Coordinates of C-alpha atoms in Angstrom, one line a residue:
M157 CA 50.0 42.3 -13.2
K158 CA 49.5 40.0 -10.1
A159 CA 51.4 42.5 -8.0
W160 CA 49.0 45.3 -9.0
L161 CA 46.0 43.1 -8.3
A162 CA 47.4 42.4 -4.8
T163 CA 47.7 46.1 -4.0
V164 CA 44.0 46.8 -4.9
A165 CA 42.7 45.4 -1.7
F166 CA 45.7 45.6 0.6
I167 CA 44.2 48.6 2.5
C168 CA 41.8 46.2 4.4
G169 CA 44.8 44.8 6.4
V170 CA 47.0 47.9 6.6
T171 CA 49.1 48.7 9.7
L172 CA 49.9 52.3 10.5
L173 CA 53.4 53.4 11.7
S174 CA 52.3 56.7 13.0
T175 CA 49.1 58.0 14.8
S176 CA 49.8 61.7 14.8
A177 CA 46.6 63.7 14.9
A178 CA 45.3 65.9 12.1
S179 CA 43.8 69.2 12.9
V180 CA 40.2 68.1 12.5
D181 CA 37.3 66.9 14.7
V182 CA 38.5 63.3 14.5
P183 CA 42.0 62.5 15.7
D184 CA 42.8 60.3 12.7
P185 CA 40.1 60.8 10.0
G186 CA 42.0 58.7 7.4
S187 CA 42.5 55.6 9.5
P188 CA 41.3 52.3 7.9
H189 CA 38.5 52.1 10.5
Y190 CA 36.9 55.0 8.6
A191 CA 38.4 54.8 5.1
N192 CA 37.3 51.2 4.6
R193 CA 33.7 52.1 5.3
M194 CA 33.5 55.3 3.3
L195 CA 33.3 54.1 -0.3
D196 CA 31.2 51.2 -1.6
F197 CA 31.3 50.5 -5.3
A198 CA 29.6 48.0 -7.6
T199 CA 31.7 47.3 -10.7
T200 CA 31.0 45.4 -13.9
S201 CA 33.8 42.8 -13.5
T202 CA 34.5 41.8 -17.1
I203 CA 32.9 43.0 -20.4
V204 CA 33.2 42.3 -24.1
P205 CA 33.8 45.4 -26.2
P206 CA 31.9 47.5 -27.3
D207 CA 29.8 46.9 -24.0
N208 CA 30.1 49.7 -21.4
V209 CA 31.4 49.4 -17.9
R210 CA 29.4 51.0 -15.0
I211 CA 30.9 51.8 -11.7
N212 CA 28.3 52.8 -9.1
V213 CA 29.9 54.5 -6.1
T214 CA 28.1 54.9 -2.8
L215 CA 29.7 57.4 -0.4
T216 CA 28.8 57.2 3.3
N217 CA 29.8 59.3 6.3
P218 CA 31.4 56.8 8.7
Y219 CA 32.1 59.2 11.5
S220 CA 29.2 58.1 13.7
N221 CA 30.9 59.5 16.8
L222 CA 30.4 63.1 15.5
T223 CA 27.4 65.3 15.1
Q224 CA 28.9 67.4 12.3
D225 CA 28.1 66.6 8.7
M226 CA 30.8 66.0 6.0
V227 CA 30.6 69.0 3.7
N228 CA 32.2 70.4 0.6
I229 CA 32.8 66.8 -0.6
S230 CA 34.7 66.2 -3.8
L231 CA 35.1 62.8 -5.3
T232 CA 37.4 62.2 -8.4
I233 CA 37.4 58.9 -10.2
G234 CA 39.7 58.0 -13.1
V235 CA 41.1 55.0 -15.0
Y236 CA 44.8 55.2 -14.8
R237 CA 46.5 51.9 -15.6
Y238 CA 46.3 49.1 -18.2
A239 CA 47.7 45.6 -17.6
T240 CA 47.9 42.2 -19.2
Q241 CA 50.2 39.3 -18.6
D242 CA 52.7 40.8 -21.0
R243 CA 52.1 44.5 -20.7
D244 CA 51.7 47.0 -17.9
E245 CA 51.6 50.8 -18.4
Y246 CA 50.0 54.0 -17.2
I247 CA 47.3 55.6 -19.2
T248 CA 48.6 58.9 -20.6
E249 CA 47.5 61.2 -23.4
D250 CA 49.3 58.9 -25.8
F251 CA 47.4 55.8 -24.8
P252 CA 45.2 54.8 -27.8
N253 CA 41.4 54.6 -27.3
P254 CA 41.2 54.3 -23.5
P255 CA 37.9 53.7 -21.7
L256 CA 36.2 57.1 -21.3
I257 CA 33.7 58.2 -18.7
A258 CA 30.5 59.0 -20.6
G259 CA 32.7 59.0 -23.7
I260 CA 34.4 62.3 -22.7
S261 CA 37.5 61.8 -20.5
T262 CA 39.3 59.2 -18.4
E263 CA 38.6 61.2 -15.2
R264 CA 35.6 62.9 -13.7
T265 CA 34.9 64.8 -10.5
V266 CA 31.5 64.9 -8.7
L267 CA 30.6 67.3 -5.8
F268 CA 28.3 66.7 -2.9
D269 CA 27.1 69.4 -0.5
R270 CA 26.9 67.3 2.7
I271 CA 26.4 63.9 4.1
P272 CA 25.2 63.4 7.7
P273 CA 27.1 60.9 9.9
D274 CA 26.1 57.3 9.7
E275 CA 24.2 55.7 12.5
P276 CA 25.3 52.1 12.5
D277 CA 22.7 51.0 15.1
D278 CA 19.8 52.4 13.2
L279 CA 19.3 51.4 9.6
N280 CA 16.6 54.1 9.2
D281 CA 19.2 56.8 9.9
T282 CA 21.8 55.7 7.3
F283 CA 22.7 58.6 5.0
S284 CA 24.7 58.3 1.8
E285 CA 25.2 59.8 -1.6
W286 CA 25.9 57.8 -4.8
A287 CA 27.2 58.5 -8.3
D288 CA 27.1 56.4 -11.5
F289 CA 30.2 56.4 -13.8
P290 CA 29.7 54.8 -17.2
F291 CA 33.0 54.0 -18.9
W292 CA 32.5 53.7 -22.6
V293 CA 34.6 51.0 -24.3
S294 CA 35.0 50.9 -28.1
E295 CA 36.1 47.9 -30.2
K296 CA 39.4 49.7 -30.6
T297 CA 40.1 49.9 -26.9
P298 CA 43.1 47.7 -26.0
H299 CA 41.9 44.4 -24.7
G300 CA 44.9 42.1 -24.5
S301 CA 44.7 38.9 -26.5
Y302 CA 42.2 36.1 -26.8
F303 CA 44.0 34.2 -24.1
S304 CA 45.0 37.2 -21.8
Q305 CA 42.3 39.4 -20.3
A306 CA 43.2 43.1 -20.0
T307 CA 42.6 44.8 -16.7
Y308 CA 42.0 48.5 -16.2
F309 CA 42.7 50.0 -12.8
V310 CA 40.5 52.8 -11.4
R311 CA 41.6 55.3 -8.7
F312 CA 39.7 57.5 -6.3
N313 CA 40.5 60.9 -4.8
L314 CA 38.3 62.1 -2.0
S315 CA 38.4 65.4 -0.1
F316 CA 36.0 67.0 2.4
N317 CA 35.8 68.9 5.7
F318 CA 33.6 68.7 8.7
E319 CA 30.9 71.4 9.1
G320 CA 32.4 74.2 11.2
N321 CA 36.0 73.1 10.6
S322 CA 38.0 74.5 7.7
S323 CA 40.6 71.7 7.8
V324 CA 40.4 69.6 4.6
V325 CA 40.6 65.8 4.9
V326 CA 42.1 64.1 1.8
L327 CA 42.0 60.4 1.1
K328 CA 43.5 58.8 -2.0
S329 CA 43.8 55.3 -3.6
R330 CA 46.9 53.6 -5.0
G331 CA 46.6 55.1 -8.4
S332 CA 46.9 58.7 -7.1
F333 CA 50.6 58.1 -6.1
T334 CA 53.7 57.6 -8.2
D335 CA 55.5 54.3 -8.0
E336 CA 58.3 56.1 -6.0
Q337 CA 55.9 57.6 -3.6
W338 CA 54.0 54.4 -3.1
N339 CA 57.2 52.3 -2.5
T340 CA 58.5 54.9 0.0
M341 CA 55.2 54.9 1.8
V342 CA 54.2 51.2 1.8
S343 CA 56.4 48.3 2.9
W344 CA 55.6 44.7 3.4
E345 CA 56.5 42.6 6.5
S346 CA 55.3 39.1 6.9
G347 CA 52.6 39.6 4.3
D348 CA 51.2 42.7 6.0
A349 CA 51.2 46.2 4.5
I350 CA 52.9 48.7 6.7
V351 CA 52.1 52.4 5.9
N352 CA 54.4 55.2 6.9
T353 CA 51.7 57.7 7.7
T354 CA 54.3 60.4 8.5
Y355 CA 55.5 60.3 4.9
M356 CA 51.9 59.9 3.7
R357 CA 50.8 63.1 5.5
S358 CA 53.8 64.9 4.1
L359 CA 52.2 64.4 0.8
G360 CA 49.0 66.0 2.0
V361 CA 47.1 62.8 2.4
D362 CA 45.2 61.7 5.5
G363 CA 44.3 58.1 4.5
L364 CA 44.1 55.5 1.8
L365 CA 41.2 54.2 -0.2
P366 CA 41.1 51.0 -2.3
D367 CA 41.4 51.1 -6.0
T368 CA 38.9 49.1 -8.1
S369 CA 39.3 47.6 -11.6
F370 CA 37.4 46.0 -14.5
G371 CA 38.4 43.6 -17.2
I372 CA 38.0 43.6 -20.9
K373 CA 38.2 40.4 -22.9
V374 CA 37.4 39.5 -26.4
P375 CA 35.9 36.0 -26.8
I376 CA 37.7 33.5 -28.9
P377 CA 36.1 33.4 -32.4
R378 CA 33.9 30.4 -33.1
W379 CA 35.0 29.9 -36.7
P380 CA 38.3 28.1 -35.8
L381 CA 36.4 25.7 -33.7
A382 CA 33.9 25.1 -36.5
V383 CA 36.8 24.5 -38.9
I384 CA 38.3 22.0 -36.5
I385 CA 35.0 20.2 -36.0
A386 CA 34.4 20.1 -39.8
A387 CA 37.9 18.8 -40.5
A388 CA 37.6 16.1 -37.8
G389 CA 34.3 15.0 -39.2
S390 CA 35.7 14.9 -42.8
F391 CA 38.7 12.8 -41.8
S392 CA 36.5 10.5 -39.8
F393 CA 34.1 10.1 -42.7
M394 CA 36.9 9.4 -45.2
G395 CA 38.5 6.9 -42.9
L396 CA 35.2 5.0 -42.6
Y397 CA 34.6 5.3 -46.4
Y398 CA 37.9 3.7 -47.4
Y399 CA 37.7 1.1 -44.6
V400 CA 34.3 -0.1 -45.8
L401 CA 35.3 -0.1 -49.5
D402 CA 38.6 -1.9 -48.8
N403 CA 36.8 -4.6 -46.9
P404 CA 33.9 -5.7 -49.2
G405 CA 31.2 -7.8 -47.7
K406 CA 31.8 -6.8 -44.0
H407 CA 29.4 -3.9 -43.9
P408 CA 27.0 -4.4 -46.8
M409 CA 24.6 -1.6 -45.9
L410 CA 27.3 1.0 -45.7
E411 CA 29.1 -0.4 -48.7
K412 CA 25.9 0.0 -50.7
R413 CA 25.4 3.6 -49.6
F414 CA 29.0 4.5 -50.3
Y415 CA 28.9 3.0 -53.8
Y416 CA 25.7 5.0 -54.4
L417 CA 27.5 8.1 -53.1
R418 CA 30.5 7.4 -55.3
G419 CA 28.2 7.1 -58.4
K420 CA 26.5 10.4 -57.6
L421 CA 29.8 12.2 -57.2
S422 CA 31.1 10.8 -60.5
E423 CA 27.9 11.9 -62.2
F424 CA 28.3 15.4 -60.7
R425 CA 31.9 15.6 -61.9
S426 CA 30.9 14.5 -65.4
Q427 CA 28.2 17.1 -65.6
A428 CA 30.6 19.8 -64.3
K429 CA 33.1 18.9 -67.0
Y430 CA 30.4 18.9 -69.7
R431 CA 29.3 22.4 -68.7
R432 CA 32.8 23.8 -68.7
G433 CA 33.4 22.3 -72.1
K434 CA 30.4 24.1 -73.7

């Protein structure tokens, strides 16, 4: 699970092996300089079922050096992997009770007509689109154990083209690749992620987006703690009770109260036996 968490944010420090240009208005539209500024999402970090998870995605056009708008924009989001300390698996059709977007499916696509380019020097001319994705979580949704939080990983798939240019730009996150594709495309040297962009583009992908994730954890029930506290209190009381009665005269006030309590308990037991005997 730790390895998967490490790959969620690796894109921020990625190094590219190739800088071959795509046939669009930007020489390298999928470079981290653009990809890392394109999506911004706010995610509910950890929830307790049956609470719902909300992922709010803001999509910005980071190509401030262009005058063309991003058009024909398609953004697909989907939950694709489940992990705990002891379990790690893809979410398939056989996965029981996965989180569902709006209670319908594990994946959803939203479309936007156009987004003008961002103007980083003028906050009044910042254009963006946003979408809200509510993931419904039921009490039957797998959530790990009381001592191990379950993490669900969410992937993104974004495609668009620039106005007046038919070439489609495609950006995907980790979850859109198989393990084999990812391991072939990404290597690690001295702690840095090295991406083979030649291989990446052979898959029809221009750049990489970060995944996101959310956690589900069921709180530890309170009744075991209550039982432990009650048991500890009972043992403490019994210890004090026998100590006082075994040492007469040392604690007269407590001794008097305990003898009174003993008498009441004996009276209660006698009445109970009498009622059962009737």
